[in-house]
Coordinates of C-alpha atoms in Angstrom, one line a residue:
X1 CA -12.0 49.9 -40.6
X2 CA -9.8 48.9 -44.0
X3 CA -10.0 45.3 -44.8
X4 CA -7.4 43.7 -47.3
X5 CA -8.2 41.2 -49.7
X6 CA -4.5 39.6 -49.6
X7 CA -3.3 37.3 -52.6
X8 CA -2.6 34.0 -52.0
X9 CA 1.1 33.1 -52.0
X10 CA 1.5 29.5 -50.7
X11 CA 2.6 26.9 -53.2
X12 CA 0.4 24.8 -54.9
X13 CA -1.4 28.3 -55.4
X14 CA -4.9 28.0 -53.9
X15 CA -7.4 30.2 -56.3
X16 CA -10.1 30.7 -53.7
X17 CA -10.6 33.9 -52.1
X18 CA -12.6 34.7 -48.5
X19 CA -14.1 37.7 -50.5
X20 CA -15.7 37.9 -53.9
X21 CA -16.4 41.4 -55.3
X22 CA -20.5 40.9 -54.4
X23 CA -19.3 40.2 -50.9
X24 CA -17.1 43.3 -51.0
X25 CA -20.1 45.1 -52.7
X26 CA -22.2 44.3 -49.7
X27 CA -20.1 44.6 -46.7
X28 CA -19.6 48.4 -48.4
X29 CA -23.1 49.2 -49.0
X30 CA -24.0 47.7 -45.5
X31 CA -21.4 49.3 -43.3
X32 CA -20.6 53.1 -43.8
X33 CA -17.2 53.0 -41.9
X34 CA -15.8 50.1 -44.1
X35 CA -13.1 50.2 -46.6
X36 CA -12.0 47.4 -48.8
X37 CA -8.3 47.4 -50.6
X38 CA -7.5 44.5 -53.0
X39 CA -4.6 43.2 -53.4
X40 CA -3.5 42.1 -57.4
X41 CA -3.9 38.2 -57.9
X42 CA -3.0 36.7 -61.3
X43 CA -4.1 33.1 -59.9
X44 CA -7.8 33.9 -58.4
X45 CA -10.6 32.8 -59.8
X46 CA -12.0 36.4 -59.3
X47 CA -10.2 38.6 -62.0
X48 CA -8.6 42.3 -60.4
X49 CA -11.0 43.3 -63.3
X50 CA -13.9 42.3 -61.6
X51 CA -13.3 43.8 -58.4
X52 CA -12.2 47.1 -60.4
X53 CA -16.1 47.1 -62.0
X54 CA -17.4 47.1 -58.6
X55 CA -15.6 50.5 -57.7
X56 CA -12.6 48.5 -55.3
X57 CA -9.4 50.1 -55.6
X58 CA -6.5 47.5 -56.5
X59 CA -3.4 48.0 -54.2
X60 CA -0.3 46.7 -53.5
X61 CA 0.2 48.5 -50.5
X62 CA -1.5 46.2 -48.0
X63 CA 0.6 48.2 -44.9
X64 CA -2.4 50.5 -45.3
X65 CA -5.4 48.0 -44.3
X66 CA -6.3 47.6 -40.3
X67 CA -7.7 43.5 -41.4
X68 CA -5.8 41.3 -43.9
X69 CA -8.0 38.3 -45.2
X70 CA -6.8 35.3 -46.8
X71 CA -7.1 31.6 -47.1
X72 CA -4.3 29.3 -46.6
X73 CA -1.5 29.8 -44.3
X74 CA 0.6 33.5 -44.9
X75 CA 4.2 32.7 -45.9
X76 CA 6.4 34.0 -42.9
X77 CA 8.1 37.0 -44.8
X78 CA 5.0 38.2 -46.1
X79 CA 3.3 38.5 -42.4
X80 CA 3.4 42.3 -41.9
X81 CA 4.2 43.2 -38.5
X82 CA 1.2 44.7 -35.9
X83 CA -1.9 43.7 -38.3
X84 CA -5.1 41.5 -37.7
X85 CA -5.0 38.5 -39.8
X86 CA -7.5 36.1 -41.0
X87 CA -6.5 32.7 -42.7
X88 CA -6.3 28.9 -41.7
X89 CA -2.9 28.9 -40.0
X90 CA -3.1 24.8 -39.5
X91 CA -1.9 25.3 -35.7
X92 CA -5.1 24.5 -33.5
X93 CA -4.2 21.3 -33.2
X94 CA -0.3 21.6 -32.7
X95 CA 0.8 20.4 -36.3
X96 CA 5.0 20.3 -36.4
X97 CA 4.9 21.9 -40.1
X98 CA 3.3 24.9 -38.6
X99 CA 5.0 26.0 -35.5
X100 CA 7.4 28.4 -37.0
X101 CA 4.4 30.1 -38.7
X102 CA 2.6 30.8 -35.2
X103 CA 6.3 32.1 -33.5
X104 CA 6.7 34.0 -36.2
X105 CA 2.9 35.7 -35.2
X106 CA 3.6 36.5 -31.8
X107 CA 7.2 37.7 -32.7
X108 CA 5.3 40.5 -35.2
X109 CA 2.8 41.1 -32.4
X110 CA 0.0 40.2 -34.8
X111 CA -3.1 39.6 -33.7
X112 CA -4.2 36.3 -35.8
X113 CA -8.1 34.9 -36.1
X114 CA -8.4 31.4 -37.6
X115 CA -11.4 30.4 -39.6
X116 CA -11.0 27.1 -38.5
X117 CA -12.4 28.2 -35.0
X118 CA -14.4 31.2 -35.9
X119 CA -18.0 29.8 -34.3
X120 CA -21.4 31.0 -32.6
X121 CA -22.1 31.1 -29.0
X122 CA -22.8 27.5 -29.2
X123 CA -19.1 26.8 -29.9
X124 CA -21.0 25.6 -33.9
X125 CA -18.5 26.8 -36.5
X126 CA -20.2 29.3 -38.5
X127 CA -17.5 29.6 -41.6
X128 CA -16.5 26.8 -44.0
X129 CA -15.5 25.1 -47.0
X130 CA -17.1 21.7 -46.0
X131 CA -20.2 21.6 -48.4
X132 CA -17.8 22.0 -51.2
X133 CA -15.5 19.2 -49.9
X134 CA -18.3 17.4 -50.2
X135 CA -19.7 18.2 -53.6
X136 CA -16.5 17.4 -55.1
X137 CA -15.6 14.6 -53.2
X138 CA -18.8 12.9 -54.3
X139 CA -17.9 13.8 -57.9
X140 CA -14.7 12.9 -57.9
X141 CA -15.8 9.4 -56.6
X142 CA -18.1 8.8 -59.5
X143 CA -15.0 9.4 -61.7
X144 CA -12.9 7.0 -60.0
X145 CA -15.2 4.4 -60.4
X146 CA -15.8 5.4 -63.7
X147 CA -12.1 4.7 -64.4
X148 CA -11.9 1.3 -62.4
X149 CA -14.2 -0.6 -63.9
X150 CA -13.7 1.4 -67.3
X151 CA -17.6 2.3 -67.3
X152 CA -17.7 5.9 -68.2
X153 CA -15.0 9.0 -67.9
X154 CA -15.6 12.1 -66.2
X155 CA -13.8 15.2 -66.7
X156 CA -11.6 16.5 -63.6
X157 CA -13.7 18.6 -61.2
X158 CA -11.2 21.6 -61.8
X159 CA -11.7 21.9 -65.6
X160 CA -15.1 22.6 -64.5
X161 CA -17.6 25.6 -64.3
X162 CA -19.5 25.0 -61.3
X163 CA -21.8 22.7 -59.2
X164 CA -24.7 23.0 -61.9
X165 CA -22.0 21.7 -64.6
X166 CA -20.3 18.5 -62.1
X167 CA -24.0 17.4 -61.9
X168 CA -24.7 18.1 -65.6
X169 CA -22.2 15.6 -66.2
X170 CA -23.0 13.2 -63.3
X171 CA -26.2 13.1 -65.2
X172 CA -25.1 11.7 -67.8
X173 CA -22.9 8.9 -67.2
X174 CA -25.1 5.4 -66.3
X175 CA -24.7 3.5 -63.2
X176 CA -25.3 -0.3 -62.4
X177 CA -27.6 -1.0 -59.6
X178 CA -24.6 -0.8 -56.6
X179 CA -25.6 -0.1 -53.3
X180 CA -23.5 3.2 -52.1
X181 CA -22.9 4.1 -48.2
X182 CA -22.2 7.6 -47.6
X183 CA -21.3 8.5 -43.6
X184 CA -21.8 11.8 -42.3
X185 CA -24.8 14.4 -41.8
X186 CA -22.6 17.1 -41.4
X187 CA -21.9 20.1 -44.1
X188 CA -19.3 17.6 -45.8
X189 CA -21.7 14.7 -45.6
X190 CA -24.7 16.8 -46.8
X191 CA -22.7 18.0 -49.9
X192 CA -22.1 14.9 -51.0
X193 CA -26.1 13.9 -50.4
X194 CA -27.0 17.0 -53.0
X195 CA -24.4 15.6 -55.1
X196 CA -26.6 12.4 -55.1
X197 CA -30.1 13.6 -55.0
X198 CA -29.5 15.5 -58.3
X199 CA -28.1 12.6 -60.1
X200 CA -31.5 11.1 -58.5
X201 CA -30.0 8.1 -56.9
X202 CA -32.7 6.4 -54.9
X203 CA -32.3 7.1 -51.0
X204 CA -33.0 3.7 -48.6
X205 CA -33.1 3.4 -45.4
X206 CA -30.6 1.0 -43.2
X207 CA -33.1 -2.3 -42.9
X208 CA -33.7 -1.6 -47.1
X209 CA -29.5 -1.1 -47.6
X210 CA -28.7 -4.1 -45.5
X211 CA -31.2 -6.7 -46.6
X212 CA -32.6 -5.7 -50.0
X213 CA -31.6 -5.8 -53.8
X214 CA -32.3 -3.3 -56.5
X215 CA -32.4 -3.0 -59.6
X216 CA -31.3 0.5 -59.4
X217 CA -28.7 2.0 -58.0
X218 CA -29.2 3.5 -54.2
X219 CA -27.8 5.1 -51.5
X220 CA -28.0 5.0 -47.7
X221 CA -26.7 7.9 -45.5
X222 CA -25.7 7.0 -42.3
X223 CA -24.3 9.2 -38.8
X224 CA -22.3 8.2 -35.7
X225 CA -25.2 6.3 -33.7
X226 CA -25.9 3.7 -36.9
X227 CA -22.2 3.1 -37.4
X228 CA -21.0 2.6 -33.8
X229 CA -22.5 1.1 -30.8
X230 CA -21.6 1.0 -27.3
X231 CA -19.2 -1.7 -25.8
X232 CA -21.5 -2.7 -23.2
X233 CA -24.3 -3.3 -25.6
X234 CA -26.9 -0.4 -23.6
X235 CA -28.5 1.9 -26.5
X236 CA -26.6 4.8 -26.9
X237 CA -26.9 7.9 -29.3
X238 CA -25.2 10.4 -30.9
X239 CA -24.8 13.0 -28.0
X240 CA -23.7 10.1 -25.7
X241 CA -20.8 8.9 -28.6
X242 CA -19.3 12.4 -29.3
X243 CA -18.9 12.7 -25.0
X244 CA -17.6 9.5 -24.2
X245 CA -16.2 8.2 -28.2
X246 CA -13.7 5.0 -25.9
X247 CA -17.0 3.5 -24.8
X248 CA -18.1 2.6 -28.4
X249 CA -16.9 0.1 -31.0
X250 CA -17.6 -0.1 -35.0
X251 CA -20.8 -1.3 -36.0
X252 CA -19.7 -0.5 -39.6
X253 CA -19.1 -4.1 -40.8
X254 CA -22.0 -5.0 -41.6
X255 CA -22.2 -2.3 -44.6
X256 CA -19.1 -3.4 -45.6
X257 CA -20.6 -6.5 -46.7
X258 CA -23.4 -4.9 -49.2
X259 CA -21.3 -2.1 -50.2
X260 CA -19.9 -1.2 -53.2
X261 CA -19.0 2.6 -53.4
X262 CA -18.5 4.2 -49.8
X263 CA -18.3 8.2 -49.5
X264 CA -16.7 9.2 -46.2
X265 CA -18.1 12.7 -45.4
X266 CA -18.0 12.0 -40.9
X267 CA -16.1 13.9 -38.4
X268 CA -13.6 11.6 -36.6
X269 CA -12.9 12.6 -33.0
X270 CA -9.7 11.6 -31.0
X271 CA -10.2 8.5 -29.2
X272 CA -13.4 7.2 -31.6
X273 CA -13.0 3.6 -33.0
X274 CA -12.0 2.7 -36.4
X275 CA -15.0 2.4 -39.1
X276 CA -13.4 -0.5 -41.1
X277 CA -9.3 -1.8 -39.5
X278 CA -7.1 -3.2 -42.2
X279 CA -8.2 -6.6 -40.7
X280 CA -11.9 -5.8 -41.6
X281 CA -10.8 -5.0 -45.2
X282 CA -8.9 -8.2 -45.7
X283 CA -11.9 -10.2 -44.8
X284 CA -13.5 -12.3 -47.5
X285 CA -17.3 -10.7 -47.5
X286 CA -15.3 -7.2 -47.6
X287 CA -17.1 -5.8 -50.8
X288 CA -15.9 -2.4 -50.9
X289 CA -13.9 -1.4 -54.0
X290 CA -14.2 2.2 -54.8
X291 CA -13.7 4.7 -51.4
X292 CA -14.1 8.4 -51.6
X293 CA -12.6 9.6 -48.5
X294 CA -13.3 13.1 -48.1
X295 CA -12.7 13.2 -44.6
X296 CA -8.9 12.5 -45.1
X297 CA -7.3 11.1 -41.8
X298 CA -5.0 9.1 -42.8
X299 CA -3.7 5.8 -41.3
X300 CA -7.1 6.5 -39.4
X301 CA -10.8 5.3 -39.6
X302 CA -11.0 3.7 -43.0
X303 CA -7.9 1.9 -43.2
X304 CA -7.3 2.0 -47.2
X305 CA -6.6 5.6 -47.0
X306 CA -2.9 5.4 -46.3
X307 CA -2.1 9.2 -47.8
X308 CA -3.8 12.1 -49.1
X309 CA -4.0 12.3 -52.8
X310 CA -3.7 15.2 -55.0
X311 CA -6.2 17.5 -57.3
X312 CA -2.9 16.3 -60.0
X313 CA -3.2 12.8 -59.5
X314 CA -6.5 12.1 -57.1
X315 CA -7.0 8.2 -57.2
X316 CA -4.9 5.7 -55.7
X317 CA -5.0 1.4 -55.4
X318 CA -5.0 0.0 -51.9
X319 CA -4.3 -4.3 -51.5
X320 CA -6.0 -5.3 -48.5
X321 CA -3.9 -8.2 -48.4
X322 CA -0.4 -6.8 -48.8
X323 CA -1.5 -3.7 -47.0
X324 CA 0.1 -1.4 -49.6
X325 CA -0.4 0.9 -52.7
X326 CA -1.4 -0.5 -56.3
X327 CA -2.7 0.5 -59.1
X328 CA -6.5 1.3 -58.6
X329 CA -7.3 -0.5 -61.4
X330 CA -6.2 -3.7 -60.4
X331 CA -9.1 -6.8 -59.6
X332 CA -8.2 -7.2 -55.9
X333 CA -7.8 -3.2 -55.3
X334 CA -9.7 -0.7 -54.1
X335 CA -9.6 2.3 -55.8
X336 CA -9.0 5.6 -52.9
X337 CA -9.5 9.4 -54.0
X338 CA -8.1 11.0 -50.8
X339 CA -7.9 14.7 -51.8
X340 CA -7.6 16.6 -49.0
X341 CA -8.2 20.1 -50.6
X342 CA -11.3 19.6 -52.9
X343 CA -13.1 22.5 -52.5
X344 CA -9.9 24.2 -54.4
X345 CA -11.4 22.2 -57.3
X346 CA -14.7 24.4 -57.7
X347 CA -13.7 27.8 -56.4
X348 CA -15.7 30.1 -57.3
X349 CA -18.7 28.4 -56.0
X350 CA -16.5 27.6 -52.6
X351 CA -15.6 31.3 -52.6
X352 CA -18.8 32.9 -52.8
X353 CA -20.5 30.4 -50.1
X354 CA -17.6 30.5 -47.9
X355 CA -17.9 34.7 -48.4
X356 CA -21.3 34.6 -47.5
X357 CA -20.9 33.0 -43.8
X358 CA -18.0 35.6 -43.6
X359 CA -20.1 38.3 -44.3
X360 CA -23.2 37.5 -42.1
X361 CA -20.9 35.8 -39.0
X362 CA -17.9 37.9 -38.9
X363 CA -17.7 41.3 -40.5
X364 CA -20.8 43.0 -38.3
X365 CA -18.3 41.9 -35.3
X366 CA -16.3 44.4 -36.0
X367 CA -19.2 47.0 -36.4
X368 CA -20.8 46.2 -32.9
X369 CA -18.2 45.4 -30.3
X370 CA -18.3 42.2 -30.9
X371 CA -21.4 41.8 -29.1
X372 CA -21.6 37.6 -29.9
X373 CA -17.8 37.2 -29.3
X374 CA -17.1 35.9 -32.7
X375 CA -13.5 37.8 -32.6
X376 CA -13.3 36.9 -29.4
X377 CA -13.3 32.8 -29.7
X378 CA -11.6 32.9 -32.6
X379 CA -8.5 35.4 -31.4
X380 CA -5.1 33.3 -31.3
X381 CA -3.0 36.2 -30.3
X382 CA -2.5 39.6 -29.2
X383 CA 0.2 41.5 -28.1
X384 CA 2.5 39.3 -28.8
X385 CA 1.3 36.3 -26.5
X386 CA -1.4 33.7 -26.9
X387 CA -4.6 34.6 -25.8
X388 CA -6.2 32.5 -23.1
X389 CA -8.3 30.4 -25.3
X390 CA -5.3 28.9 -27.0
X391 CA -3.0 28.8 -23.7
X392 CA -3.2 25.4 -24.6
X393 CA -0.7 26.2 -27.5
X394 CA 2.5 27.5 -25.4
X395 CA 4.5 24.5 -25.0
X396 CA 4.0 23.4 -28.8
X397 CA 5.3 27.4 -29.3
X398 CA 7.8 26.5 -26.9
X399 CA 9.5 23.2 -29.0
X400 CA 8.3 21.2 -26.2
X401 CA 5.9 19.2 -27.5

C-alpha cells in the first residue's frame, strides 16, 4: 500500500499537513507493506527537509501512490482519476460551493473518504482539528479584548511557536476580575478550558457564576442541559436535548446578564434554539461585550456573529441596536473574533495531533480488512456512484436541491 502526502493547493494556502514525518516514521516502522511518497510543499509547516532526514523519498509523481492524503478540499484539475482520497471535501452536508468538487469525484471514479465522518463503531468521530480550534480561539479572544478596552496586546496566534508559547504569553498579560462563560465540553470546548486552566483562571460553578462577585477573574464552563431547558418545564438532560433539540428553549439569558467575555466552543444541531436572539442582545442587562465564537455558525446561535472573520483581520464590532457591523472598539459594541479556520493558526501542533488520531484510527484499516469499518463509514464513493451511506447526496449531485 503507497500513501501520498499531497501538497496543499487551495487558496488561502493552508500549512497543516495529515502527516508529519514522525507519523510517517511510525506508520513505516509499524506496517511492513507500507510505503510513503511525499509530495514537495514550499508552504508546510513541515519542511521536504524534514521528511528527507527521516528516509521519505520526495516525489512529484503522486500517479504512483494507491492513498492520497490531504487536508482541505483537492482543486478539481488536480484530482487524479481512479485513486483513494482523503481530505475535507465540505459536501456532507450539501454546501452549493462544493457540488462541482463531488461530480467531479464520481466522474474520475475516485473513491473519496472524508475526515469529517471518519468515526468509531459508536458513530464518535475519531479524527479532528477541534482541540486546536479551541486553543486558539480562546487565545485569540484574550487578544480581542486586549484591544477593546486597550488593556494589553497580544501577538497574532500565527506569528507563534506553539501552544506552550500562546500560553507563555497569556501568562503574562493581567486580567480584571470579569466573569467569563465558556459553552461546550466537547474537544473545541475542552481546548479552550486548557487554554484557561494554564493561565490559572479560577473555575466556578453555575450558582457561584450567577450570584457571586470576585475579585479575581473566573470562569464557568457550561454544556447543553445548563443552557437550555425544556418547553414544558419537565427536567430534561443532555441525551434527551440532542434527540428531540424543538422541545427545548434558551436558558442562556441569565449568563448574559453576569457575563463579560463569552467563548463559544458547543455543537449546534439543526432545529436547536438560539443561545442569545438579536432581541436578547439589545436588552438593557445584556453585559456581553467581547465574544469568541469558535463555533462559527453564522446568522445562527449567538446572534452577534453575522460572518466569519479571517486569520488577516480576526475581530469584528457588532451594534446590538442597529443590528450591524462597527468598529469593535466602539463603547456600545461587542467586539466578535469569528475565525472559522483557527487551528491553521498553530499548525504544527494541529498537525501532529490531528496525525496521531490518523495513525491509531485509520491507517491499521487498511492493514486488517477493515475489521472496525472505519473506511467503510467514512467511504463517499466508489465506482463512480455514491455509496449507500451518503445516498442521501444524489439529488444535491443531481442540481436538484
Amino acid at each position: 500500500m503507497k500513501f501520498g502526502v499531497i501538497q496543499e493547493r487551495k487558496n488561502p494556502p493552508d500549512r497543516r499537513v495529515v502527516l508529519s514525518p514522525e507519523a510517517c516514521k511510525e506508520v513505516i516502522s509499524k506496517f511492513n507493506d507500507a510505503k510513503i511518497l511525499v509530495e514537495p510543499s514550499s508552504i508546510r509547516v513541515f519542511k521536504d527537509a524534514e521528511y528527507a532526514n527521516v528516509g521519505l523519498p520526495i516525489s512529484t509523481n503522486m500517479e504512483e501512490c494507491d492513498v492520497l492524503i490531504g487536508v482541505k478540499e483537492v482543486p478539481m484539475e488536480s484530482l487524479i482519476p481512479n485513486k483513494k482520497y482523503f481530505f475535507f471535501s465540505h459536501t456532507i452536508k450539501k454546501q452549493p460551493y462544493n457540488r462541482e468538487l463531488l461530480r467531479t469525484m464520481l466522474q474520475k471514479n475516485i473513491e473519496m473518504y472524508d475526515h469529517e465522518v471518519i468515526t468509531n463503531s459508536k458513530e464518535q468521530r475519531v479524527v479532528a482539528f477541534g482541540r486546536y480550534a479551541g486553543i486558539v480561539g480562546a487565545y485569540n479572544g484574550f487578544r480581542a479584548y486586549g484591544l477593546k478596552y486597550n488593556a494589553f496586546e497580544l501577538p497574532k496566534a500565527e506569528n507563534l511557536k506553539d501552544q506552550e508559547d500562546l500560553i507563555n504569553h497569556l501568562r503574562k498579560i493581567k486580567l480584571p476580575n470579569i466573569k467569563i462563560m465558556l459553552t461546550g465540553k466537547g474537544r473545541v470546548g475542552n481546548g479552550a478550558k486548557e487554554m484557561l486552566d494554564a493561565m490559572h483562571i479560577t473555575k466556578v460553578n453555575v450558582k457561584e457564576y450567577l450570584q457571586d462577585d470576585f475579585l479575581e477573574p473566573v470562569y464557568c464552563q457550561i454544556d447543553a442541559s445548563e443552557y437550555n431547558k425544556r418547553k414544558d418545564g419537565i427536567r430534561g438532560n443532555k441525551a434527551d436535548f440532542f434527540t428531540n433539540p424543538e422541545e427545548y428553549k434558551t436558558n442562556f439569558t441569565r449568563f448574559t446578564k453576569v457575563t463579560d467575555f463569552y467563548i463559544a466552543g458547543h455543537f449546534y444541531g439543526d432545529g436547536a434554539p438560539y443561545l442569545f436572539s438579536r432581541e436578547d442582545a439589545k436588552h438593557p442587562d445584556f453585559k456581553i461585550k467581547v465574544v469568541a465564537d469558535v463555533s462559527c455558525d453564522i446568522d445562527g446561535p449567538v446572534a452577534s456573529t453575522i460572518r466569519s472573520s479571517t486569520i488577516a483581520d480576526p475581530i469584528y464590532g457588532y451594534n446590538a441596536e442597529s443590528e450591524s457591523e462597527v468598529d469593535f472598539k466602539e463603547t456600545n459594541a461587542i467586539a466578535v473574533m469569528a475565525v472559522d479556520n483557527l487551528p491553521c493558526e498553530l499548525p504544527r501542533d494541529a498537525s501532529i495531533g490531528f496525525g496521531k488520531a490518523f495513525v491509531k484510527h485509520v491507517i491499521p484499516a487498511f492493514f486488517n480488512d477493515d475489521k472496525d469499518g472505519v473506511l467503510e463509514r467514512a467511504r463517499m464513493t466508489k465506482e463512480g456512484k455514491l455509496t449507500q451511506r451518503y445516498a442521501y447526496l444524489q439529488n444535491y449531485v443531481d442540481g436538484k436541491e
